[in-house]
PDB file of C-alpha atoms in Angstrom:
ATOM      1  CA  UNK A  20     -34.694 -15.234 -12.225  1.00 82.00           C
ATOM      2  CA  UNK A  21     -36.532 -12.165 -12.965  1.00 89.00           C
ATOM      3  CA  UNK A  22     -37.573  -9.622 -10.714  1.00 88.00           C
ATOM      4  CA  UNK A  23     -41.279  -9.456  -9.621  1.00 90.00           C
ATOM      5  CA  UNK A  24     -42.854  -7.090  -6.824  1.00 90.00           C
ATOM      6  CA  UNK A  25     -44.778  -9.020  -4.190  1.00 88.00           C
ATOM      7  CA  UNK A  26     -47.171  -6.057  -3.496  1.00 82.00           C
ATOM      8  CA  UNK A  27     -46.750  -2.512  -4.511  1.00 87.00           C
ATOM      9  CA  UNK A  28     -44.116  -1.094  -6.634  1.00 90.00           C
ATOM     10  CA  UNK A  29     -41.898   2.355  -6.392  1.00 91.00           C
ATOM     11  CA  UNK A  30     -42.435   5.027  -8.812  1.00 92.00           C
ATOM     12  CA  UNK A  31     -39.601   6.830 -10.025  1.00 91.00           C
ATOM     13  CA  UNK A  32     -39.655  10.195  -9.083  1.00 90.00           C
ATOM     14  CA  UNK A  33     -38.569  11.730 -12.095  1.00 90.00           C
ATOM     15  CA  UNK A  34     -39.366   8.851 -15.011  1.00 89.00           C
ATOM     16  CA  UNK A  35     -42.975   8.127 -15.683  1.00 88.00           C
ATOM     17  CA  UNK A  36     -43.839   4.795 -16.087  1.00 88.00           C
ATOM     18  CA  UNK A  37     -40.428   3.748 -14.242  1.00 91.00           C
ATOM     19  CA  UNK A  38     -41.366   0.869 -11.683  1.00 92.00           C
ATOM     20  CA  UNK A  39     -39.027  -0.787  -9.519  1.00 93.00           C
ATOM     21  CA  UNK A  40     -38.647  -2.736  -6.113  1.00 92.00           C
ATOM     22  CA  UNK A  41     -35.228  -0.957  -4.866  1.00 93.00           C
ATOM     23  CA  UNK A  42     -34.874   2.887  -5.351  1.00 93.00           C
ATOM     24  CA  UNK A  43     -32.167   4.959  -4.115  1.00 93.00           C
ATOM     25  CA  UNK A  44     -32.073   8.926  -4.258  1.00 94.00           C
ATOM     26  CA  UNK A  45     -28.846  10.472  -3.990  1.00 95.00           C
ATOM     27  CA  UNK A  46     -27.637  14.643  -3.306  1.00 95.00           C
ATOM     28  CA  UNK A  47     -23.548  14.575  -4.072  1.00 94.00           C
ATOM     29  CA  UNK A  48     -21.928  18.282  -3.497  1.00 93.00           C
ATOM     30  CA  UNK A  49     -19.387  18.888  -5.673  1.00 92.00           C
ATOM     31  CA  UNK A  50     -16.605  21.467  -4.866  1.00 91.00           C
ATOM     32  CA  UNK A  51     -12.540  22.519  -5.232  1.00 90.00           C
ATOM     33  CA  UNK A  52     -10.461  21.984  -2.382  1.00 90.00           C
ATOM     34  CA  UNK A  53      -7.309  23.993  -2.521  1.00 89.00           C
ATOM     35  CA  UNK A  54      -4.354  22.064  -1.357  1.00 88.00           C
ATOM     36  CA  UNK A  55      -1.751  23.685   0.326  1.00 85.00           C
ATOM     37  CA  UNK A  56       1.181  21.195  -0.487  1.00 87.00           C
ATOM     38  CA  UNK A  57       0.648  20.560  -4.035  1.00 87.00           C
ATOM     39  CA  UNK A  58      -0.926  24.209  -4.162  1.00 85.00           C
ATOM     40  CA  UNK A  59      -3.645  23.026  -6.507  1.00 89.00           C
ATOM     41  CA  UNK A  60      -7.442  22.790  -7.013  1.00 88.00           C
ATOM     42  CA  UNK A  61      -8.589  19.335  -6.308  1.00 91.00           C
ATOM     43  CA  UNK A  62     -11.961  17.658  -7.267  1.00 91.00           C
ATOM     44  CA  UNK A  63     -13.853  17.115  -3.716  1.00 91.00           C
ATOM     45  CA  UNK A  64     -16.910  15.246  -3.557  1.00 92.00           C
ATOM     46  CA  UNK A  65     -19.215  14.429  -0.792  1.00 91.00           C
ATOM     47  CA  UNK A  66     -22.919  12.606  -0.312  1.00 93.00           C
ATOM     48  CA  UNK A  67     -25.056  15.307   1.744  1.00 92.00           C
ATOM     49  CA  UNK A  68     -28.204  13.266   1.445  1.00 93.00           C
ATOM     50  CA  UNK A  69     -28.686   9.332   0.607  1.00 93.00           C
ATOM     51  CA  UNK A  70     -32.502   7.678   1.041  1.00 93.00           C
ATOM     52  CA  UNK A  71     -33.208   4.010  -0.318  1.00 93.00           C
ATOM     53  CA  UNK A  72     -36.761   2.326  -0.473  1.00 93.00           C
ATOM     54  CA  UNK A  73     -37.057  -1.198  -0.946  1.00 92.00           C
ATOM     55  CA  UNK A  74     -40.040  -3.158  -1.431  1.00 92.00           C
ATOM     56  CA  UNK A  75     -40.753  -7.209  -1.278  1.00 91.00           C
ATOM     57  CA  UNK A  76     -39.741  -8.938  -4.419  1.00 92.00           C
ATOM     58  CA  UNK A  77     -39.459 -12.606  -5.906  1.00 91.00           C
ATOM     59  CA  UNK A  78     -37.256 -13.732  -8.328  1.00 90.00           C
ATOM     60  CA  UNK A  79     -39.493 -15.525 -10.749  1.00 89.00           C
ATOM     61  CA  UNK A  80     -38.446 -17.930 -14.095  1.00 85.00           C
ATOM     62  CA  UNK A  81     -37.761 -15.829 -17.564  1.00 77.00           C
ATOM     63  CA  UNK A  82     -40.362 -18.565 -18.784  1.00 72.00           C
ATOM     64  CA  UNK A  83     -43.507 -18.721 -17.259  1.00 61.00           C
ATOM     65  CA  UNK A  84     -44.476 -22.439 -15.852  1.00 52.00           C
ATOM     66  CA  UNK A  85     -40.411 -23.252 -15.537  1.00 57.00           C
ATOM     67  CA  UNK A  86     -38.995 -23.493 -11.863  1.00 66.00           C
ATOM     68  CA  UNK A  87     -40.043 -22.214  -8.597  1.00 82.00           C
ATOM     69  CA  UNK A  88     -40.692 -18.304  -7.127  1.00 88.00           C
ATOM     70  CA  UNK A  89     -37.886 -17.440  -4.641  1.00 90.00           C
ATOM     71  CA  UNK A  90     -37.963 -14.564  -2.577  1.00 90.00           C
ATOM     72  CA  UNK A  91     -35.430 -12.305  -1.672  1.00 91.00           C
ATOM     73  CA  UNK A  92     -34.323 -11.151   1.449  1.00 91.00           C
ATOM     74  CA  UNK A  93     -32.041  -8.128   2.902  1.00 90.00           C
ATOM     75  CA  UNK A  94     -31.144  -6.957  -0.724  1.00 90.00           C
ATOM     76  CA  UNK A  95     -29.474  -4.466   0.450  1.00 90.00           C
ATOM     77  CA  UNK A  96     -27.081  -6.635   2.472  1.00 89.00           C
ATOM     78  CA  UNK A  97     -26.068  -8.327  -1.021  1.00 89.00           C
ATOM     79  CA  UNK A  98     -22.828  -8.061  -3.029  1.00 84.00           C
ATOM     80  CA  UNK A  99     -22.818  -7.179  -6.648  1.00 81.00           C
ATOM     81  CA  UNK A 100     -26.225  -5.216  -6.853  1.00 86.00           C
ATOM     82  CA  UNK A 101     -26.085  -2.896  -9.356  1.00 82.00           C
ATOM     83  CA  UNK A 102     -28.739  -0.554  -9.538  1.00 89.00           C
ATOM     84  CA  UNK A 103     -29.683   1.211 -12.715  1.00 91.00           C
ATOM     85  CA  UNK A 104     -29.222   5.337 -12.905  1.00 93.00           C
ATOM     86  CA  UNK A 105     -32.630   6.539 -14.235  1.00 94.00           C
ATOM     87  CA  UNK A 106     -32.379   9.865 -13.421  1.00 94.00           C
ATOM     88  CA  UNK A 107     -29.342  12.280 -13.316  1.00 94.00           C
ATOM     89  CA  UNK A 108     -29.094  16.164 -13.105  1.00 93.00           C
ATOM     90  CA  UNK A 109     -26.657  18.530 -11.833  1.00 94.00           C
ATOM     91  CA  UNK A 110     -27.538  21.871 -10.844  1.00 92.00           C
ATOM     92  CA  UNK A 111     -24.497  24.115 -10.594  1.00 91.00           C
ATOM     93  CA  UNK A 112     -24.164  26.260  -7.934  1.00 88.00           C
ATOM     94  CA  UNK A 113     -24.463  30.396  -9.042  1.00 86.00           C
ATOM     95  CA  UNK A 114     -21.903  32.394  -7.063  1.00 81.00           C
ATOM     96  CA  UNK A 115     -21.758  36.343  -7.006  1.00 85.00           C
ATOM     97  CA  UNK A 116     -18.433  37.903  -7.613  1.00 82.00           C
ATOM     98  CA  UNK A 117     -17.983  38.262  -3.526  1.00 86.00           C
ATOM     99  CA  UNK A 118     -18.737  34.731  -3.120  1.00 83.00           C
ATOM    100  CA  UNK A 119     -15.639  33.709  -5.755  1.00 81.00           C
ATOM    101  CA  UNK A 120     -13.165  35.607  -3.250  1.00 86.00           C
ATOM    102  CA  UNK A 121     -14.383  34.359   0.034  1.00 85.00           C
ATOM    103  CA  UNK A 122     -14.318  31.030  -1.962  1.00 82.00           C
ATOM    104  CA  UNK A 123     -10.678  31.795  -2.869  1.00 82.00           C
ATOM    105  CA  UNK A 124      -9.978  33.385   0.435  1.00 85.00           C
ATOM    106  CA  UNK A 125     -11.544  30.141   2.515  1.00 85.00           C
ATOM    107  CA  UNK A 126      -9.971  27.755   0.314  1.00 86.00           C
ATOM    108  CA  UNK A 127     -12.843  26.096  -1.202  1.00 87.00           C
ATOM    109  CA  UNK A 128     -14.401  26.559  -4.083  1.00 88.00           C
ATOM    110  CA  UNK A 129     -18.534  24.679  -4.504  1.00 89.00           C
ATOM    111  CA  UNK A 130     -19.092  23.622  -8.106  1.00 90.00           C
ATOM    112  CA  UNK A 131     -23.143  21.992  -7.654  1.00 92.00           C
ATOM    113  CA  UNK A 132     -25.240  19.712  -6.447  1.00 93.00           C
ATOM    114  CA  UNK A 133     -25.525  16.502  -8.211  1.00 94.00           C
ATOM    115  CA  UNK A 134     -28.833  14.758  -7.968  1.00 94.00           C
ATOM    116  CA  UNK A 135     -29.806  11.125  -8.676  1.00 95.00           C
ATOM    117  CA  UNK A 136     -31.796   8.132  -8.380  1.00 94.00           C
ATOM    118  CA  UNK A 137     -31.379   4.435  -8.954  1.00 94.00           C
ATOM    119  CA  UNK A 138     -33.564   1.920  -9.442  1.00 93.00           C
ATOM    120  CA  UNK A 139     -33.711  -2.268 -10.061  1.00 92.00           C
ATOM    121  CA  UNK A 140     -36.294  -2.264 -12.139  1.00 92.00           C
ATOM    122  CA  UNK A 141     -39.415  -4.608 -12.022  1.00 91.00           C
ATOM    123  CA  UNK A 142     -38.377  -7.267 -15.188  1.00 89.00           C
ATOM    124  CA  UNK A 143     -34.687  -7.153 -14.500  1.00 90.00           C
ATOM    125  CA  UNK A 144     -32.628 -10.749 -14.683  1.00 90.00           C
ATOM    126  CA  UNK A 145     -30.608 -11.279 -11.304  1.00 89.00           C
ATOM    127  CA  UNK A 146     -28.626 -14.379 -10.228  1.00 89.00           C
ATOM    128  CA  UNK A 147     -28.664 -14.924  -6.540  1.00 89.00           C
ATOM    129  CA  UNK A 148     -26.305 -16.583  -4.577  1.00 89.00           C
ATOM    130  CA  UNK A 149     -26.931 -17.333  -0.787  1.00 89.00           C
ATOM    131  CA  UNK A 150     -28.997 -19.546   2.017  1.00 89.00           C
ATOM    132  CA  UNK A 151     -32.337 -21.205   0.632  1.00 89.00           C
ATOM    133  CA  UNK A 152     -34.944 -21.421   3.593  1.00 89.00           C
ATOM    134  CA  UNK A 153     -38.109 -22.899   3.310  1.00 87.00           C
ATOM    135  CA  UNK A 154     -40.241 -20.920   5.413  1.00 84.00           C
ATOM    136  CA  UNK A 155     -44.001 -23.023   5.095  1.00 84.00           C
ATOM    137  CA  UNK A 156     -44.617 -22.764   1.183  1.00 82.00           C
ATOM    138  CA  UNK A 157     -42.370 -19.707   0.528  1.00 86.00           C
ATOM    139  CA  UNK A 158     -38.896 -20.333  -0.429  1.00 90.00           C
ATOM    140  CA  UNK A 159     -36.125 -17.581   0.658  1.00 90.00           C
ATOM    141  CA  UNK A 160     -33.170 -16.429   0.080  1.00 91.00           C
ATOM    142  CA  UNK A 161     -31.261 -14.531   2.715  1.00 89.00           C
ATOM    143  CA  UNK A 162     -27.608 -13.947   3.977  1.00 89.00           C
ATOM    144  CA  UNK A 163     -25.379 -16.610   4.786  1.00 89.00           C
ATOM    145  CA  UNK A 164     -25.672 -17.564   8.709  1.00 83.00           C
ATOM    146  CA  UNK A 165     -22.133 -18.379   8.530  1.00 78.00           C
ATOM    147  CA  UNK A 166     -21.097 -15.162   7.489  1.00 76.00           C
ATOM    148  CA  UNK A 167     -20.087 -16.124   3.590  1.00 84.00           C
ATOM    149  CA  UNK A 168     -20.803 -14.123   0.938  1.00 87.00           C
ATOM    150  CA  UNK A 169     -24.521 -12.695  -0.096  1.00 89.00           C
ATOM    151  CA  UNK A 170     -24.819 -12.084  -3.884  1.00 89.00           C
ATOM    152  CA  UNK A 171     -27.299  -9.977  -6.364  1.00 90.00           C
ATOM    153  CA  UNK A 172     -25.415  -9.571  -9.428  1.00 88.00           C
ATOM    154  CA  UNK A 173     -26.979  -9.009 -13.055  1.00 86.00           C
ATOM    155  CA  UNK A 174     -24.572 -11.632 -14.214  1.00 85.00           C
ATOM    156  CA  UNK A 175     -25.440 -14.972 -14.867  1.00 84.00           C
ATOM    157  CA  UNK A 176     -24.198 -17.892 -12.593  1.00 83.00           C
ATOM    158  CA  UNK A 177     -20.616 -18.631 -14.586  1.00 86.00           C
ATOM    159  CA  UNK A 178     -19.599 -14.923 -15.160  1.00 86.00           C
ATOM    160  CA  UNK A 179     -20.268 -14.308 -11.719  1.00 84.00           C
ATOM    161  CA  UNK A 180     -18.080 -16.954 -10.489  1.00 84.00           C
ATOM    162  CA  UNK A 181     -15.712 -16.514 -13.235  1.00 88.00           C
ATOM    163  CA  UNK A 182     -15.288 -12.763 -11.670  1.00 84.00           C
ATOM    164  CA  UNK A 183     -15.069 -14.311  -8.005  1.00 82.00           C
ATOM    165  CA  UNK A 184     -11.989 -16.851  -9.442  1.00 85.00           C
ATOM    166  CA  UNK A 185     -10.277 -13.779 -10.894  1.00 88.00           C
ATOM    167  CA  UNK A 186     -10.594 -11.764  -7.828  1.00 85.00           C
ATOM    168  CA  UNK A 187      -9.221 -14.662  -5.583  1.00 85.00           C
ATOM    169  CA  UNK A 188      -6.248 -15.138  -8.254  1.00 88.00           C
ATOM    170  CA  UNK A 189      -5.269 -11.568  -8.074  1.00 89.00           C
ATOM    171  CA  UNK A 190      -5.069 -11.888  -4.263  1.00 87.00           C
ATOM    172  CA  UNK A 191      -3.220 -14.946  -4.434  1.00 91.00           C
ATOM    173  CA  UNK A 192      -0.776 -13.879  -6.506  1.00 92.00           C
ATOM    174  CA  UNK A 193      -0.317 -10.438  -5.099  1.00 91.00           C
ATOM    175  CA  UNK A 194       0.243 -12.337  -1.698  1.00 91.00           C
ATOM    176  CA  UNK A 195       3.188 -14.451  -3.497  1.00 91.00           C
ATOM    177  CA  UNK A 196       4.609 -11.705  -4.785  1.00 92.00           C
ATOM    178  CA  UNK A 197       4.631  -9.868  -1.017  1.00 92.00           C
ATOM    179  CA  UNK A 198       5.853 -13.030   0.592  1.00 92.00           C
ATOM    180  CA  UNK A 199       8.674 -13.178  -1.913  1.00 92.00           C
ATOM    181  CA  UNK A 200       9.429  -9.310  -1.561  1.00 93.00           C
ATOM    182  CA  UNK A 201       9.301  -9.259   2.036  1.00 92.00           C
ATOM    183  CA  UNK A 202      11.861 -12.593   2.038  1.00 92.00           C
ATOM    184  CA  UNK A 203      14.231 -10.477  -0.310  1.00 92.00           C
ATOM    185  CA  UNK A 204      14.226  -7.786   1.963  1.00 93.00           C
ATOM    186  CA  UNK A 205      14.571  -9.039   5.209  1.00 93.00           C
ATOM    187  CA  UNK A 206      17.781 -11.713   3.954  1.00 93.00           C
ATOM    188  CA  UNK A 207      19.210  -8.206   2.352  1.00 93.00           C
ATOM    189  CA  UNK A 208      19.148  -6.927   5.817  1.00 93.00           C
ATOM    190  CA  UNK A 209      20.251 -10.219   7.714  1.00 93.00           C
ATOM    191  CA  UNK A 210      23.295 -10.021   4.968  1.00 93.00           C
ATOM    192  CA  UNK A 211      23.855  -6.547   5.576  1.00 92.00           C
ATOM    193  CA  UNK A 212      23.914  -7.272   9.241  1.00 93.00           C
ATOM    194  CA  UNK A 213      25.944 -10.204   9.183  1.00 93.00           C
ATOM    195  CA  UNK A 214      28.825  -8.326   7.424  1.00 92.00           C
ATOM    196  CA  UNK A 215      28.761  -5.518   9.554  1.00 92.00           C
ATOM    197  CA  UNK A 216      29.038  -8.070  12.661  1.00 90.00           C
ATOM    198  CA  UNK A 217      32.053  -9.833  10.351  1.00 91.00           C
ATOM    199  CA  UNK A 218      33.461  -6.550  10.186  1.00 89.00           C
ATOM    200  CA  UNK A 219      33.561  -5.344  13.882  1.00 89.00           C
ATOM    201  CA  UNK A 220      34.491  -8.547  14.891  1.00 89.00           C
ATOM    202  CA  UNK A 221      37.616  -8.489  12.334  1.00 87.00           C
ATOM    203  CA  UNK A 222      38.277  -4.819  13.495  1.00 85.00           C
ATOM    204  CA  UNK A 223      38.434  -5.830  17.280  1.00 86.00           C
ATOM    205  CA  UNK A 224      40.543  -8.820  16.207  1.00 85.00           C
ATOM    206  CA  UNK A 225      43.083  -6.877  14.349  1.00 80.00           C
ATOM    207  CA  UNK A 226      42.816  -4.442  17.972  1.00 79.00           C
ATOM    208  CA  UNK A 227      43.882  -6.680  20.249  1.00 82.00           C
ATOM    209  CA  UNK A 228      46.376  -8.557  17.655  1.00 78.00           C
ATOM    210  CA  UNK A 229      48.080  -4.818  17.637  1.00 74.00           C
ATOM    211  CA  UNK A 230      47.873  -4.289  21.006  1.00 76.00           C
ATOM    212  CA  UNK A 231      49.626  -7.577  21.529  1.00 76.00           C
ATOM    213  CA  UNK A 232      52.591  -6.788  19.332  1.00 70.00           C
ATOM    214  CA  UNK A 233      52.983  -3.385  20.620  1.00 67.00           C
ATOM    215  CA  UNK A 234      53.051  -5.543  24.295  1.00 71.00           C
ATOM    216  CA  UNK A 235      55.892  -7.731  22.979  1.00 68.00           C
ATOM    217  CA  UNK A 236      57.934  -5.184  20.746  1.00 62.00           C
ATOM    218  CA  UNK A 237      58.023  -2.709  24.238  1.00 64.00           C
ATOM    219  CA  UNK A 238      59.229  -6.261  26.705  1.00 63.00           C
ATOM    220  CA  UNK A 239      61.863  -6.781  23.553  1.00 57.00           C
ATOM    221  CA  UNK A 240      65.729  -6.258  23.201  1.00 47.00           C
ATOM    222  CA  UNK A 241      66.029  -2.368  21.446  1.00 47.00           C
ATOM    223  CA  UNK A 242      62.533  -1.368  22.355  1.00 46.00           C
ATOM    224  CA  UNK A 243      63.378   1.842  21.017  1.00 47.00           C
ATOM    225  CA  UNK A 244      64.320   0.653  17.678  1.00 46.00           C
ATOM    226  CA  UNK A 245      61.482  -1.672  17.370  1.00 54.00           C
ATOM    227  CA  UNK A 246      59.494   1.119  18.481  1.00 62.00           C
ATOM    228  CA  UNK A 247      58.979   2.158  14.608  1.00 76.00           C
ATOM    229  CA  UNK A 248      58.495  -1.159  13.657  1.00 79.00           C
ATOM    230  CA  UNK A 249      55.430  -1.860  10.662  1.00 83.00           C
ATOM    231  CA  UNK A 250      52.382  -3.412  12.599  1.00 82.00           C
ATOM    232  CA  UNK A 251      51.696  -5.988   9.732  1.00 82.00           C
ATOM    233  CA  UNK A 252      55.148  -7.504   9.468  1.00 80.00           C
ATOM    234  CA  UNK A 253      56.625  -6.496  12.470  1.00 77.00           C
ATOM    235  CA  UNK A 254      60.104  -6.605  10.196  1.00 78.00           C
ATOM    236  CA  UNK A 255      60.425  -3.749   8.352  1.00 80.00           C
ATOM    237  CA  UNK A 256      60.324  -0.049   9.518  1.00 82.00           C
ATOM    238  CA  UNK A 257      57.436   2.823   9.341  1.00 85.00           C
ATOM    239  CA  UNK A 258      57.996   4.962   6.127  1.00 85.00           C
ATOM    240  CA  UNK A 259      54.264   5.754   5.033  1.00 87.00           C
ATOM    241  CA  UNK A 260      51.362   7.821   6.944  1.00 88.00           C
ATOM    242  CA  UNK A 261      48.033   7.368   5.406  1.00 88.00           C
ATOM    243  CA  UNK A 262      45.544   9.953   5.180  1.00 87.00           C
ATOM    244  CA  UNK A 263      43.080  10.894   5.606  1.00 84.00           C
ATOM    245  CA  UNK A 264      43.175   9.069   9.236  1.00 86.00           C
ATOM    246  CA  UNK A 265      46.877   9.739   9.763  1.00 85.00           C
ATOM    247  CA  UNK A 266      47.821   6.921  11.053  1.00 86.00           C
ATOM    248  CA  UNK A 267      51.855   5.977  11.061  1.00 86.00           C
ATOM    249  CA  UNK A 268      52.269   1.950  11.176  1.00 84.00           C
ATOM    250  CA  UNK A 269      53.058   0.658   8.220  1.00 86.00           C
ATOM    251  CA  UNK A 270      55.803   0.323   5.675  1.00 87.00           C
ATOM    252  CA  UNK A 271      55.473   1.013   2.181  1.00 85.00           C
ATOM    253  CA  UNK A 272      55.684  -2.450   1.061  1.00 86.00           C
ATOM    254  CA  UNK A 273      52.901  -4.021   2.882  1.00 87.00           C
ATOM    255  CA  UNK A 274      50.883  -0.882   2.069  1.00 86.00           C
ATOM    256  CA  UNK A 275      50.888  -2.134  -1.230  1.00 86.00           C
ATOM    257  CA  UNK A 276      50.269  -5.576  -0.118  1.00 85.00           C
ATOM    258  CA  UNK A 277      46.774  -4.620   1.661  1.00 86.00           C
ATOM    259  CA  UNK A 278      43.745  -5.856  -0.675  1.00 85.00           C
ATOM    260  CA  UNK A 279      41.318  -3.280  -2.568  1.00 84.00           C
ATOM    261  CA  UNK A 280      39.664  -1.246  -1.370  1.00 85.00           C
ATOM    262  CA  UNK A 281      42.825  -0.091   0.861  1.00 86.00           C
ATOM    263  CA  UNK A 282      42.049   0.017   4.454  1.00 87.00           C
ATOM    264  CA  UNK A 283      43.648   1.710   7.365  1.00 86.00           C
ATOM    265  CA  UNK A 284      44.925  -1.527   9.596  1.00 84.00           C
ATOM    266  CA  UNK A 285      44.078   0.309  12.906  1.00 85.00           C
ATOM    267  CA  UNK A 286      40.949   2.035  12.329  1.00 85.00           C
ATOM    268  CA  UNK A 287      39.959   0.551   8.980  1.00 85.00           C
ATOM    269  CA  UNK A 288      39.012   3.997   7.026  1.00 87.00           C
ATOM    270  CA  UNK A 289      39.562   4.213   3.238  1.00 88.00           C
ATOM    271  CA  UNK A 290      43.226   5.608   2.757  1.00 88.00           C
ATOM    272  CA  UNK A 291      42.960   8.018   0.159  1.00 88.00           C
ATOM    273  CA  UNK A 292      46.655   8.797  -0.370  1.00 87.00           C
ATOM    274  CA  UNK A 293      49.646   7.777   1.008  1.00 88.00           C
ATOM    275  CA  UNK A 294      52.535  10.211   2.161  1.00 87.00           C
ATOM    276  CA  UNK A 295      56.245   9.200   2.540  1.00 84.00           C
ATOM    277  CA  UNK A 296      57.712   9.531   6.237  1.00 79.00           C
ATOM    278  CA  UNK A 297      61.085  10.781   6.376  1.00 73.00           C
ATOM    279  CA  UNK A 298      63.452  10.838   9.371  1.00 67.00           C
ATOM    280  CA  UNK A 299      66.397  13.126   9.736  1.00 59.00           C
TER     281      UNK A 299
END
C-alpha cells in the first residue's frame, strides 16, 4: 500500500514542502586514523548524534475504493526499511597549522562533520510483511509474536521474497561448502595421525625385533664374530655406516635392498650417504 499519516506529518528540516511519517537526522564525524602496523592513514567514521521521529501511519490502496487501510506498527522494528536521504551536507572541519601537527603528533587526523536526514515520505509504496490484528475496526500490522521476521521494504511482494530465497541459498550453500571443508580437513588430520601411529608402532616393532637378535647373536656359538653381524639379515657382515645418524648395522647389500626413501633401520632418519667400513 501507500503510505498515509494518521494525524500530523514531519517537516523536513531542510526541504520545504518535504512531508513524511519517519524522519531520521544524522551527525557522522569523519577523521584519519593513523595505523601503526600498516603505518597508514585510514578512513574512520563514527555517528556522534542519531534522532528519529516517527509518526502514526496507514498503508492505504494505490487506487482509491480498492482494499482495506492497515496500520502500521513499530516501524522501526521492521527489516528492509529504506528511508530516503533528502538532505545531505558536509561541513569540513578548518584546522590551523598547529592543529595539523598535534593532529599528526596524536595520531588522528578530523576531516568534517557529515550531516543528514532521512525521510519515508507521505505517498511512498511499501509492502509489509508481518502479524495482522484486528484491534475493534482498525486492522494492524505489528511484529511477529513468535519472533519471525518483521518487514517494510519498497519492494513489491515477489522481489522481496525473491531476495529472502537468494539470501537463504547463499547460506545454504556456504554451509555445504563448510561442512565439506571442515570433513576434508579433519580426515587430512585423522590420515596424518594414523600414519604417524603406523609409523611409531613399526619403529618400536623393528626395536624390539633388534633387540631380540642382538639377545640371540650374544647366547650364540662365536658371539664375537657374530658380534658384527648385519641386523636385517643377520648373515652377512657390517661394511656400511650411514650418515648422517651414524649408525653401523648393516651390510652393503641390504642397504641397497631398503625401499625409497632410504631409512636408517634403528632410528629411521633419512640416510643421506653411505660410507664404506673398513677393518684392518
Amino acid at each position: 500500500g501507500v503510505v498515509r499519516s494518521v494525524k500530523e506529518t514531519l517537516s523536513s528540516q531542510f526541504v520545504e514542502s518535504c512531508k513524511g511519517v519517519v524522519q531520521r537526522l544524522t551527525l557522522q564525524e569523519h577523521k584519519m586514523v593513523w595505523n601503526r602496523t600498516t603505518h597508514l592513514w585510514n578512513d574512520y567514521e563514527k555517528i556522534i548524534h542519531q534522532r528519529t521521529n516517527t509518526t502514526p501511519f496507514d498503508l492505504v490502496p494505490a487506487e482509491d475504493g480498492a482494499g482495506v487501510t492497515v496500520r502500521v506498527m513499530k516501524p522501526l522494528e521492521a527489516a528492509e526499511l529504506s528511508l530516503e536521504t533528502v538532505y545531505e551536507k558536509f561541513h569540513p572541519s578548518v584546522q590551523s597549522f598547529t592543529d595539523v601537527i598535534g593532529h599528526y603528533i596524536s595520531g588522528e587526523r578530523p576531516k568534517g562533520i557529515q550531516e543528514t536526514e532521512q525521510m519515508l515520505k507521505v505517498g511512498t509504496a511499501l509492502t509489509g510483511v508481518g502479524e495482522l490484528v484486528l484491534d475493534n475496526a482498525t486492522i494492524k500490522l505489528q511484529p511477529p509474536k513468535q519472533g519471525m521476521p518483521y518487514y517494510l521494504s519498497s519492494l513489491d511482494f515477489e522481489s522481496l521474497l525473491q531476495k529472502q530465497e537468494s539470501s537463504v541459498r547463499f547460506w545454504k550453500i556456504l554451509t555445504v561448502v563448510s561442512g565439506f571443508a571442515t570433513c576434508a580437513v579433519l580426515f587430512f588430520l585423522l590420515r596424518k595421525q594414523y600414519r604417524h601411529h603406523r609409523e611409531r608402532q613399526h619403529l618400536r616393532q623393528m626395536q624390539e625385533e633388534f633387540r631380540q637378535a642382538q639377545e640371540r647373536l650374544m647366547n650364540a656359538e662365536g658371539g664375537e664374530i657374530l658380534k658384527n653381524a648385519c641386523v636385517v639379515c643377520f648373515n652377512s657382515t657390517i661394511s656400511c655406516v650411514f650418515l648422517e645418524c651414524g649408525h653401523v648395522c648393516s651390510c652393503h647389500e641390504c642397504y641397497q635392498a631398503l625401499p625409497v626413501p632410504k631409512k636408517c633401520p634403528i632410528c629411521r632418519q633419512d640416510i643421506t650417504r653411505v660410507v664404506p667400513l673398513y677393518k684392518s
